[in-house]
Amino acid sequence: MRVAAVDPRALALGIAPGMALADARARLPELAAVDHDARADRLWLERIADGCDRYTPMVALDPPDGLTLDVSGCAHLFGGEAGLADDLERRFAPRIGHLRHAFAATPEGAQALARFQTLPAANEAQALRRLPVAALRLDGEAELALRRAGLKTIGDLASRPTAPLAARFGAESSAMLARLLGRADSRIAPRRPPPALLLERRLAEPIARTDHVLQVIGDLVDEAALALEAARKGGRRFAARLFRSDGRLCDLAVETGRPVRDAAVVMRLFAERVAALADPLDPGFGFDLVRLAVPVAEALAPAQLQLEGGGVTDDALAALVDRLSVRLGRGRVRRFAPQDSHIPEQGVLALPAVEAGKPGGWDAPAPGDPPLRPIHLFDPPQPIEVMAQVPDGPPHRFRWRRALHDVTRFEGPERIAAEWWQGRPQALTRDYYRVEDRRGRRFWIFRHGLYGSEAVHPGWYIHGLFA
């Protein structure tokens, strides 16, 4: 058992990460130790990263205990880099307890300064050169080799040719050194891709009433509608993020089955979302920043108005689906989407209606013809006992759920082979029959396996029921 992390008090008393727990207790008997929970640490880091979204959308995780923010073009909103750092410390220091920050021209430089800088320096280059070689974050053997060679600081490495360093200590050491000093291009990979459209409203006084929050969101939706109209696009997802003055967040998001840019439609969905929340919005001391993102935007051409009255239009049906999805839940309202597979149970998927899109590619029967496939399928197919005149012939009588059914009419077989190209040569062929019993009930049954060549005694199954 070893120490994974310590607080400032334990560090001041000589307890350091990596120390054996027994040695730490021998040095400090009253040491309070808890089990390391890597998942909880990751979730906590994610929550802090969410709070840092108020400063810049370019936020990257630096596990296990760091975040990297690209504040290029954002620092002036807070009075410069010093003002941004002061605001960040004011909001997060009470919740984190131990916070260090640094600014640098490269992500690796900022990470190294925040973790290892102990003495102030005149400029960034001098501060980086004073850092220990541990700032390169190499593996233990490479770091030990550098120390044994007398190369203890970044300055010791920066003053030497790159090729000998790479040949002796590995290419990773020279690559990390180049990124740290800005000799190689280095950028962060933000945890969330930038949305197609991002709008925000910073409030001089925090707001706490739900109707005021919806009013601010409505103003942002109006601005988003104008921007989408200029781009001839519509949004498929609208996400509002509410930043509380104490650093906590509240997220509200709505989705639509089709691209829209009508502000009234989007605001009705937001109102439905707020009304459907299990817990009402908790403003705390108020929200001081409201941000609206449109992550997904698609082309939206002008629609032709109906010249005559009629039934429910496609737009009205899509609006109904959107409202029900917001009110009942994203996965509660589903839509069938065809798939490229001839296996019946794999030929269609039930996806959330707001993401499935418009169905297409259905093989509909001619008007007046009975359906070729039943709407209701059993998953998995249910076994039945079948009597046939010959082993590979059509069914004459079958027993299902302890009830006997005499077949009066049948149609088939419809042979469906296995997907041999998927690497499943052991899968069996199916012979499907549409049958009707004496009471007029219609079933879809199949024989699993070809008699003699694939199975000695093929099994029978009922796969669906016709209406």
Short mmCIF file of C-alpha atoms in Angstrom, two decimals:
data_model
loop_
_atom_site.label_atom_id
_atom_site.label_comp_id
_atom_site.label_asym_id
_atom_site.label_seq_id
_atom_site.Cartn_x
_atom_site.Cartn_y
_atom_site.Cartn_z
CA MET A 1 0.00 0.00 0.00
CA ARG A 2 1.45 3.33 -1.09
CA VAL A 3 0.38 6.94 -0.77
CA ALA A 4 -1.26 8.18 -4.00
CA ALA A 5 -1.93 11.83 -3.06
CA VAL A 6 -1.55 14.10 -0.07
CA ASP A 7 -2.94 17.43 1.07
CA PRO A 8 -0.70 20.45 1.82
CA ARG A 9 -0.62 19.74 5.57
CA ALA A 10 0.64 16.18 5.09
CA LEU A 11 3.16 17.37 2.51
CA ALA A 12 4.50 19.93 4.98
CA LEU A 13 4.95 17.15 7.55
CA GLY A 14 7.07 15.06 5.19
CA ILE A 15 4.44 12.73 3.69
CA ALA A 16 4.91 12.49 -0.09
CA PRO A 17 3.17 10.59 -2.88
CA GLY A 18 4.79 7.23 -3.56
CA MET A 19 5.75 6.66 0.08
CA ALA A 20 4.77 3.33 1.59
CA LEU A 21 1.73 3.69 3.83
CA ALA A 22 3.49 1.86 6.67
CA ASP A 23 6.39 4.33 6.53
CA ALA A 24 3.96 7.25 6.44
CA ARG A 25 2.13 5.96 9.53
CA ALA A 26 5.42 5.38 11.31
CA ARG A 27 6.35 9.01 10.68
CA LEU A 28 2.87 10.35 11.47
CA PRO A 29 0.78 7.90 13.54
CA GLU A 30 -2.33 10.11 13.45
CA LEU A 31 -2.32 10.11 9.62
CA ALA A 32 -5.84 9.82 8.18
CA ALA A 33 -5.83 7.65 5.03
CA VAL A 34 -8.69 6.72 2.71
CA ASP A 35 -8.77 4.35 -0.26
CA HIS A 36 -7.91 5.84 -3.63
CA ASP A 37 -10.95 6.05 -5.93
CA ALA A 38 -9.68 6.76 -9.45
CA ARG A 39 -13.20 6.96 -10.88
CA ALA A 40 -14.32 9.53 -8.31
CA ASP A 41 -11.19 11.59 -9.00
CA ARG A 42 -11.96 11.53 -12.72
CA LEU A 43 -15.55 12.63 -12.16
CA TRP A 44 -14.37 15.44 -9.85
CA LEU A 45 -11.90 16.58 -12.50
CA GLU A 46 -14.70 16.54 -15.08
CA ARG A 47 -16.88 18.73 -12.84
CA ILE A 48 -14.07 21.25 -12.40
CA ALA A 49 -13.54 21.24 -16.18
CA ASP A 50 -17.24 21.99 -16.67
CA GLY A 51 -16.87 25.02 -14.43
CA CYS A 52 -13.84 26.20 -16.42
CA ASP A 53 -16.01 26.36 -19.55
CA ARG A 54 -17.01 29.85 -18.40
CA TYR A 55 -13.51 31.06 -19.34
CA THR A 56 -12.96 29.29 -22.66
CA PRO A 57 -14.54 26.42 -24.61
CA MET A 58 -11.03 25.01 -25.20
CA VAL A 59 -10.58 22.95 -22.04
CA ALA A 60 -8.55 19.72 -21.99
CA LEU A 61 -8.08 17.20 -19.19
CA ASP A 62 -4.56 16.54 -17.92
CA PRO A 63 -5.08 13.49 -15.69
CA PRO A 64 -4.88 12.74 -12.90
CA ASP A 65 -5.02 16.21 -11.35
CA GLY A 66 -4.68 18.90 -14.01
CA LEU A 67 -6.58 20.94 -16.56
CA THR A 68 -5.25 22.89 -19.53
CA LEU A 69 -7.14 25.95 -20.81
CA ASP A 70 -6.42 27.67 -24.10
CA VAL A 71 -7.28 31.29 -23.26
CA SER A 72 -6.04 32.83 -26.51
CA GLY A 73 -8.47 35.63 -27.31
CA CYS A 74 -10.42 35.14 -24.06
CA ALA A 75 -8.27 36.71 -21.35
CA HIS A 76 -9.28 40.28 -22.22
CA LEU A 77 -12.85 39.51 -21.12
CA PHE A 78 -11.55 39.24 -17.54
CA GLY A 79 -9.08 42.12 -17.58
CA GLY A 80 -6.10 40.12 -18.82
CA GLU A 81 -4.40 36.93 -17.70
CA ALA A 82 -3.99 38.16 -14.12
CA GLY A 83 -7.69 39.01 -13.86
CA LEU A 84 -8.67 35.61 -15.28
CA ALA A 85 -6.42 33.81 -12.79
CA ASP A 86 -7.80 35.84 -9.87
CA ASP A 87 -11.39 35.07 -10.88
CA LEU A 88 -10.61 31.36 -11.28
CA GLU A 89 -8.94 31.17 -7.87
CA ARG A 90 -11.80 33.05 -6.22
CA ARG A 91 -14.36 30.61 -7.59
CA PHE A 92 -12.53 27.29 -7.27
CA ALA A 93 -10.06 27.63 -4.39
CA PRO A 94 -12.74 27.13 -1.68
CA ARG A 95 -13.91 23.92 -3.37
CA ILE A 96 -10.53 22.50 -4.38
CA GLY A 97 -8.38 23.42 -1.38
CA HIS A 98 -5.03 23.30 -3.20
CA LEU A 99 -4.79 25.14 -6.51
CA ARG A 100 -1.78 26.08 -8.64
CA HIS A 101 -1.82 27.76 -12.03
CA ALA A 102 0.63 29.06 -14.62
CA PHE A 103 0.60 30.68 -18.07
CA ALA A 104 2.90 29.62 -20.90
CA ALA A 105 3.06 29.66 -24.67
CA THR A 106 2.65 25.86 -24.91
CA PRO A 107 0.35 23.43 -23.08
CA GLU A 108 3.31 21.39 -21.84
CA GLY A 109 5.00 24.55 -20.57
CA ALA A 110 1.95 25.65 -18.59
CA GLN A 111 1.50 22.15 -17.13
CA ALA A 112 5.17 21.95 -16.12
CA LEU A 113 5.21 25.41 -14.49
CA ALA A 114 2.00 24.74 -12.58
CA ARG A 115 3.36 21.48 -11.17
CA PHE A 116 7.07 22.12 -10.63
CA GLN A 117 7.80 25.86 -10.42
CA THR A 118 8.98 26.84 -6.92
CA LEU A 119 10.87 30.12 -7.45
CA PRO A 120 9.74 33.23 -9.36
CA ALA A 121 11.58 34.03 -12.59
CA ALA A 122 12.04 37.12 -14.73
CA ASN A 123 10.41 35.55 -17.79
CA GLU A 124 8.85 32.34 -19.02
CA ALA A 125 12.00 31.01 -20.74
CA GLN A 126 14.05 31.38 -17.56
CA ALA A 127 11.32 29.74 -15.47
CA LEU A 128 11.16 26.74 -17.81
CA ARG A 129 14.93 26.27 -17.76
CA ARG A 130 14.93 26.12 -13.94
CA LEU A 131 12.45 23.25 -13.84
CA PRO A 132 13.66 19.73 -12.96
CA VAL A 133 13.77 17.03 -15.62
CA ALA A 134 10.70 15.49 -13.94
CA ALA A 135 8.73 18.22 -15.75
CA LEU A 136 9.21 16.22 -18.98
CA ARG A 137 6.98 13.51 -17.43
CA LEU A 138 9.05 10.64 -18.79
CA ASP A 139 9.00 7.12 -17.40
CA GLY A 140 11.00 6.41 -14.27
CA GLU A 141 13.95 4.75 -16.00
CA ALA A 142 14.49 7.61 -18.47
CA GLU A 143 14.28 10.22 -15.71
CA LEU A 144 16.74 8.27 -13.55
CA ALA A 145 19.14 7.97 -16.49
CA LEU A 146 19.05 11.72 -17.04
CA ARG A 147 19.81 12.41 -13.39
CA ARG A 148 22.69 9.95 -13.32
CA ALA A 149 24.13 11.69 -16.39
CA GLY A 150 24.15 14.97 -14.47
CA LEU A 151 21.23 16.47 -16.43
CA LYS A 152 18.97 17.63 -13.63
CA THR A 153 17.15 20.66 -15.09
CA ILE A 154 15.46 21.58 -18.35
CA GLY A 155 18.23 24.13 -18.95
CA ASP A 156 20.83 21.35 -18.87
CA LEU A 157 18.99 19.60 -21.69
CA ALA A 158 18.13 22.75 -23.69
CA SER A 159 21.79 23.67 -24.10
CA ARG A 160 22.73 20.35 -25.67
CA PRO A 161 22.20 19.03 -29.23
CA THR A 162 18.98 17.12 -29.75
CA ALA A 163 20.32 14.15 -31.71
CA PRO A 164 22.69 12.82 -28.99
CA LEU A 165 19.92 13.17 -26.38
CA ALA A 166 17.49 11.18 -28.52
CA ALA A 167 20.10 8.50 -29.24
CA ARG A 168 21.03 8.04 -25.57
CA PHE A 169 17.79 8.68 -23.69
CA GLY A 170 15.16 7.92 -26.32
CA ALA A 171 13.23 9.93 -28.90
CA GLU A 172 10.46 10.68 -26.40
CA SER A 173 12.77 12.80 -24.27
CA SER A 174 13.78 15.06 -27.14
CA ALA A 175 10.20 15.28 -28.41
CA MET A 176 8.87 16.29 -24.99
CA LEU A 177 11.66 18.85 -24.62
CA ALA A 178 10.82 20.38 -28.01
CA ARG A 179 7.12 20.69 -27.12
CA LEU A 180 7.92 22.10 -23.68
CA LEU A 181 10.17 24.83 -25.08
CA GLY A 182 7.92 25.64 -28.04
CA ARG A 183 10.30 24.28 -30.66
CA ALA A 184 7.61 21.91 -31.98
CA ASP A 185 3.94 22.57 -32.67
CA SER A 186 1.82 21.56 -29.68
CA ARG A 187 -1.91 22.04 -29.16
CA ILE A 188 -4.52 20.76 -26.80
CA ALA A 189 -7.33 18.41 -27.72
CA PRO A 190 -10.45 19.96 -26.16
CA ARG A 191 -12.71 17.58 -24.30
CA ARG A 192 -15.69 18.82 -26.30
CA PRO A 193 -15.55 19.77 -29.98
CA PRO A 194 -16.45 23.41 -30.65
CA PRO A 195 -20.18 23.74 -31.46
CA ALA A 196 -21.46 25.06 -34.75
CA LEU A 197 -22.80 28.15 -32.96
CA LEU A 198 -22.05 29.48 -29.48
CA LEU A 199 -23.72 32.48 -27.81
CA GLU A 200 -23.51 33.72 -24.25
CA ARG A 201 -24.88 36.43 -22.00
CA ARG A 202 -22.88 37.66 -19.00
CA LEU A 203 -25.10 39.23 -16.36
CA ALA A 204 -24.06 42.12 -14.15
CA GLU A 205 -26.41 40.87 -11.42
CA PRO A 206 -27.09 37.14 -10.89
CA ILE A 207 -30.64 35.99 -11.64
CA ALA A 208 -32.49 33.39 -9.59
CA ARG A 209 -36.02 33.16 -10.99
CA THR A 210 -36.86 30.49 -13.57
CA ASP A 211 -38.86 32.89 -15.74
CA HIS A 212 -35.88 35.26 -15.87
CA VAL A 213 -33.63 32.38 -16.90
CA LEU A 214 -36.04 31.42 -19.69
CA GLN A 215 -36.18 35.03 -20.81
CA VAL A 216 -32.37 35.17 -21.17
CA ILE A 217 -32.38 31.84 -23.01
CA GLY A 218 -35.11 33.22 -25.27
CA ASP A 219 -32.95 36.23 -26.16
CA LEU A 220 -30.07 33.93 -27.04
CA VAL A 221 -32.36 31.69 -29.11
CA ASP A 222 -33.52 34.76 -31.05
CA GLU A 223 -29.89 35.63 -31.82
CA ALA A 224 -29.18 32.02 -32.79
CA ALA A 225 -32.21 32.00 -35.13
CA LEU A 226 -30.89 35.07 -36.96
CA ALA A 227 -27.43 33.53 -37.29
CA LEU A 228 -28.87 30.23 -38.55
CA GLU A 229 -31.10 32.03 -41.04
CA ALA A 230 -28.11 33.91 -42.41
CA ALA A 231 -26.27 30.60 -42.85
CA ARG A 232 -29.41 28.90 -44.27
CA LYS A 233 -29.21 26.25 -41.60
CA GLY A 234 -31.32 24.90 -38.79
CA GLY A 235 -30.38 23.46 -35.43
CA ARG A 236 -31.01 19.87 -34.39
CA ARG A 237 -29.84 20.33 -30.79
CA PHE A 238 -29.89 23.37 -28.53
CA ALA A 239 -27.95 23.19 -25.25
CA ALA A 240 -28.16 25.87 -22.56
CA ARG A 241 -25.60 25.90 -19.78
CA LEU A 242 -26.30 27.99 -16.67
CA PHE A 243 -23.27 29.02 -14.61
CA ARG A 244 -23.97 29.71 -10.96
CA SER A 245 -22.00 32.38 -9.16
CA ASP A 246 -20.54 29.72 -6.82
CA GLY A 247 -19.11 27.73 -9.76
CA ARG A 248 -21.76 25.03 -10.10
CA LEU A 249 -23.55 24.30 -13.38
CA CYS A 250 -27.03 23.50 -14.62
CA ASP A 251 -27.56 22.08 -18.11
CA LEU A 252 -30.72 22.18 -20.21
CA ALA A 253 -30.81 20.64 -23.69
CA VAL A 254 -33.51 19.96 -26.27
CA GLU A 255 -33.37 18.05 -29.55
CA THR A 256 -35.50 18.11 -32.67
CA GLY A 257 -36.14 15.46 -35.28
CA ARG A 258 -35.66 18.01 -38.07
CA PRO A 259 -33.53 21.14 -38.33
CA VAL A 260 -35.39 24.19 -37.01
CA ARG A 261 -34.65 27.87 -36.49
CA ASP A 262 -38.02 29.06 -35.26
CA ALA A 263 -37.33 30.65 -31.88
CA ALA A 264 -40.91 30.10 -30.66
CA VAL A 265 -40.67 26.35 -31.35
CA VAL A 266 -37.34 26.03 -29.55
CA MET A 267 -38.57 27.99 -26.53
CA ARG A 268 -41.66 25.78 -26.24
CA LEU A 269 -39.31 22.81 -26.02
CA PHE A 270 -37.20 24.54 -23.35
CA ALA A 271 -40.34 25.29 -21.36
CA GLU A 272 -41.32 21.61 -21.63
CA ARG A 273 -37.83 20.61 -20.48
CA VAL A 274 -37.98 22.82 -17.40
CA ALA A 275 -41.49 21.56 -16.57
CA ALA A 276 -40.35 17.93 -16.92
CA LEU A 277 -37.36 18.25 -14.57
CA ALA A 278 -37.52 15.89 -11.61
CA ASP A 279 -35.82 18.56 -9.48
CA PRO A 280 -36.48 22.26 -10.14
CA LEU A 281 -33.61 24.52 -11.11
CA ASP A 282 -31.50 25.34 -8.06
CA PRO A 283 -30.11 28.83 -8.65
CA GLY A 284 -28.15 28.99 -5.38
CA PHE A 285 -26.93 32.57 -5.21
CA GLY A 286 -28.01 33.13 -8.82
CA PHE A 287 -26.77 32.55 -12.35
CA ASP A 288 -24.28 35.09 -13.65
CA LEU A 289 -23.58 33.53 -17.06
CA VAL A 290 -25.94 31.84 -19.53
CA ARG A 291 -24.50 30.15 -22.60
CA LEU A 292 -26.38 28.66 -25.55
CA ALA A 293 -24.69 26.22 -27.92
CA VAL A 294 -25.99 24.71 -31.15
CA PRO A 295 -23.79 21.62 -31.50
CA VAL A 296 -25.60 20.22 -34.54
CA ALA A 297 -26.72 22.41 -37.44
CA GLU A 298 -27.94 21.16 -40.81
CA ALA A 299 -29.04 22.76 -44.05
CA LEU A 300 -32.60 24.09 -43.94
CA ALA A 301 -34.26 25.31 -47.12
CA PRO A 302 -37.39 27.49 -47.14
CA ALA A 303 -40.58 25.40 -46.84
CA GLN A 304 -43.59 25.72 -49.14
CA LEU A 305 -46.78 26.65 -47.32
CA GLN A 306 -49.86 24.47 -47.74
CA LEU A 307 -52.30 25.92 -50.25
CA GLU A 308 -55.19 23.76 -49.08
CA GLY A 309 -56.23 22.43 -45.72
CA GLY A 310 -55.68 18.80 -44.92
CA GLY A 311 -54.56 16.36 -42.31
CA VAL A 312 -51.53 16.48 -40.10
CA THR A 313 -48.50 17.73 -42.00
CA ASP A 314 -44.99 16.33 -41.64
CA ASP A 315 -43.89 19.47 -39.79
CA ALA A 316 -46.76 19.20 -37.32
CA LEU A 317 -45.97 15.52 -36.71
CA ALA A 318 -42.28 16.32 -36.20
CA ALA A 319 -43.21 19.07 -33.70
CA LEU A 320 -45.42 16.61 -31.79
CA VAL A 321 -42.60 14.04 -31.65
CA ASP A 322 -40.19 16.70 -30.37
CA ARG A 323 -42.57 17.78 -27.59
CA LEU A 324 -43.24 14.19 -26.50
CA SER A 325 -39.52 13.37 -26.51
CA VAL A 326 -38.77 16.36 -24.30
CA ARG A 327 -41.68 15.67 -21.94
CA LEU A 328 -41.38 11.88 -21.63
CA GLY A 329 -37.67 11.35 -22.21
CA ARG A 330 -35.34 11.00 -25.16
CA GLY A 331 -35.61 7.22 -25.39
CA ARG A 332 -39.35 6.91 -24.72
CA VAL A 333 -40.52 7.97 -28.20
CA ARG A 334 -38.97 5.78 -30.89
CA ARG A 335 -39.01 5.49 -34.63
CA PHE A 336 -38.22 2.53 -36.86
CA ALA A 337 -35.10 2.94 -39.01
CA PRO A 338 -34.31 0.38 -41.75
CA GLN A 339 -30.94 -1.33 -41.73
CA ASP A 340 -28.94 -2.99 -44.50
CA SER A 341 -29.63 -6.60 -43.45
CA HIS A 342 -31.93 -9.30 -44.77
CA ILE A 343 -32.14 -11.00 -41.36
CA PRO A 344 -35.66 -10.08 -40.12
CA GLU A 345 -34.76 -9.15 -36.54
CA GLN A 346 -31.80 -7.09 -37.79
CA GLY A 347 -33.55 -5.32 -40.67
CA VAL A 348 -34.93 -2.53 -38.50
CA LEU A 349 -33.83 -0.68 -35.38
CA ALA A 350 -35.99 1.27 -32.94
CA LEU A 351 -34.04 4.49 -32.39
CA PRO A 352 -35.00 7.64 -30.50
CA ALA A 353 -37.31 9.60 -32.78
CA VAL A 354 -35.26 12.78 -32.49
CA GLU A 355 -32.18 11.14 -33.99
CA ALA A 356 -33.46 8.42 -36.30
CA GLY A 357 -34.19 10.80 -39.18
CA LYS A 358 -36.68 10.15 -41.93
CA PRO A 359 -37.18 6.42 -42.64
CA GLY A 360 -36.42 5.28 -46.14
CA GLY A 361 -35.85 2.20 -48.19
CA TRP A 362 -38.93 0.27 -47.08
CA ASP A 363 -40.26 -2.43 -49.39
CA ALA A 364 -43.99 -1.77 -49.16
CA PRO A 365 -46.47 -4.25 -50.72
CA ALA A 366 -48.72 -3.23 -53.54
CA PRO A 367 -52.08 -1.68 -52.57
CA GLY A 368 -54.53 -4.40 -51.58
CA ASP A 369 -51.88 -7.08 -51.02
CA PRO A 370 -51.37 -8.54 -47.55
CA PRO A 371 -48.16 -7.58 -45.74
CA LEU A 372 -45.20 -9.86 -46.34
CA ARG A 373 -43.76 -9.39 -42.86
CA PRO A 374 -45.60 -9.02 -39.55
CA ILE A 375 -45.27 -5.85 -37.53
CA HIS A 376 -44.98 -7.70 -34.22
CA LEU A 377 -41.86 -9.89 -33.92
CA PHE A 378 -40.85 -12.05 -30.97
CA ASP A 379 -37.38 -11.48 -29.55
CA PRO A 380 -36.16 -14.16 -29.42
CA PRO A 381 -38.36 -16.36 -31.64
CA GLN A 382 -40.45 -18.82 -29.64
CA PRO A 383 -40.03 -22.60 -30.20
CA ILE A 384 -43.03 -24.60 -31.41
CA GLU A 385 -43.80 -28.28 -32.15
CA VAL A 386 -44.66 -28.87 -35.82
CA MET A 387 -46.14 -31.80 -37.71
CA ALA A 388 -45.38 -31.91 -41.45
CA GLN A 389 -46.18 -34.46 -44.18
CA VAL A 390 -42.48 -34.71 -45.12
CA PRO A 391 -39.49 -33.55 -43.02
CA ASP A 392 -38.69 -30.65 -45.34
CA GLY A 393 -42.27 -29.83 -46.27
CA PRO A 394 -44.68 -27.13 -45.10
CA PRO A 395 -46.26 -27.31 -41.63
CA HIS A 396 -49.54 -29.18 -41.29
CA ARG A 397 -50.17 -28.66 -37.57
CA PHE A 398 -48.22 -26.97 -34.77
CA ARG A 399 -48.44 -26.57 -31.01
CA TRP A 400 -47.64 -23.20 -29.43
CA ARG A 401 -48.15 -22.31 -25.78
CA ARG A 402 -49.89 -25.65 -25.18
CA ALA A 403 -52.51 -24.80 -27.83
CA LEU A 404 -52.88 -26.86 -31.03
CA HIS A 405 -53.29 -25.02 -34.35
CA ASP A 406 -54.39 -26.74 -37.58
CA VAL A 407 -52.96 -25.05 -40.65
CA THR A 408 -55.57 -24.43 -43.37
CA ARG A 409 -53.52 -22.19 -45.66
CA PHE A 410 -49.83 -21.58 -46.04
CA GLU A 411 -47.53 -19.56 -48.26
CA GLY A 412 -43.83 -20.27 -48.69
CA PRO A 413 -41.17 -21.19 -48.12
CA GLU A 414 -39.22 -17.93 -48.16
CA ARG A 415 -35.63 -19.02 -47.73
CA ILE A 416 -33.29 -16.68 -45.86
CA ALA A 417 -29.65 -17.69 -45.79
CA ALA A 418 -27.25 -16.82 -43.00
CA GLU A 419 -24.83 -13.91 -43.32
CA TRP A 420 -21.84 -16.08 -44.22
CA TRP A 421 -19.76 -12.99 -45.11
CA GLN A 422 -19.89 -11.94 -41.47
CA GLY A 423 -17.68 -14.88 -40.50
CA ARG A 424 -20.47 -17.05 -39.05
CA PRO A 425 -20.42 -20.21 -41.20
CA GLN A 426 -22.16 -22.21 -38.44
CA ALA A 427 -25.38 -20.13 -38.77
CA LEU A 428 -28.32 -22.05 -40.19
CA THR A 429 -30.65 -21.32 -43.09
CA ARG A 430 -34.27 -20.36 -42.36
CA ASP A 431 -37.36 -21.38 -44.34
CA TYR A 432 -40.22 -19.00 -43.50
CA TYR A 433 -43.93 -19.76 -43.97
CA ARG A 434 -46.96 -17.48 -43.65
CA VAL A 435 -49.69 -19.75 -42.27
CA GLU A 436 -53.33 -19.40 -41.24
CA ASP A 437 -55.20 -21.67 -38.83
CA ARG A 438 -58.88 -22.64 -38.75
CA ARG A 439 -59.84 -19.56 -36.73
CA GLY A 440 -58.25 -17.17 -39.23
CA ARG A 441 -55.22 -16.31 -37.13
CA ARG A 442 -52.08 -15.74 -39.19
CA PHE A 443 -48.54 -16.59 -38.05
CA TRP A 444 -45.02 -16.26 -39.37
CA ILE A 445 -43.03 -19.43 -38.61
CA PHE A 446 -39.76 -20.83 -39.87
CA ARG A 447 -37.77 -24.05 -39.95
CA HIS A 448 -34.26 -23.49 -38.62
CA GLY A 449 -31.76 -25.44 -40.69
CA LEU A 450 -31.95 -27.44 -43.92
CA TYR A 451 -33.06 -31.01 -43.34
CA GLY A 452 -30.20 -33.47 -43.78
CA SER A 453 -27.43 -31.04 -44.80
CA GLU A 454 -27.46 -28.56 -41.88
CA ALA A 455 -29.49 -30.34 -39.17
CA VAL A 456 -30.71 -33.86 -38.54
CA HIS A 457 -33.86 -32.64 -36.79
CA PRO A 458 -34.42 -28.96 -37.67
CA GLY A 459 -36.23 -26.91 -35.07
CA TRP A 460 -39.34 -24.80 -35.71
CA TYR A 461 -40.00 -21.34 -34.34
CA ILE A 462 -42.74 -18.76 -34.46
CA HIS A 463 -41.23 -15.36 -35.23
CA GLY A 464 -44.20 -13.01 -35.53
CA LEU A 465 -47.95 -12.45 -35.63
CA PHE A 466 -49.92 -10.76 -38.40
CA ALA A 467 -52.63 -8.31 -37.45
#
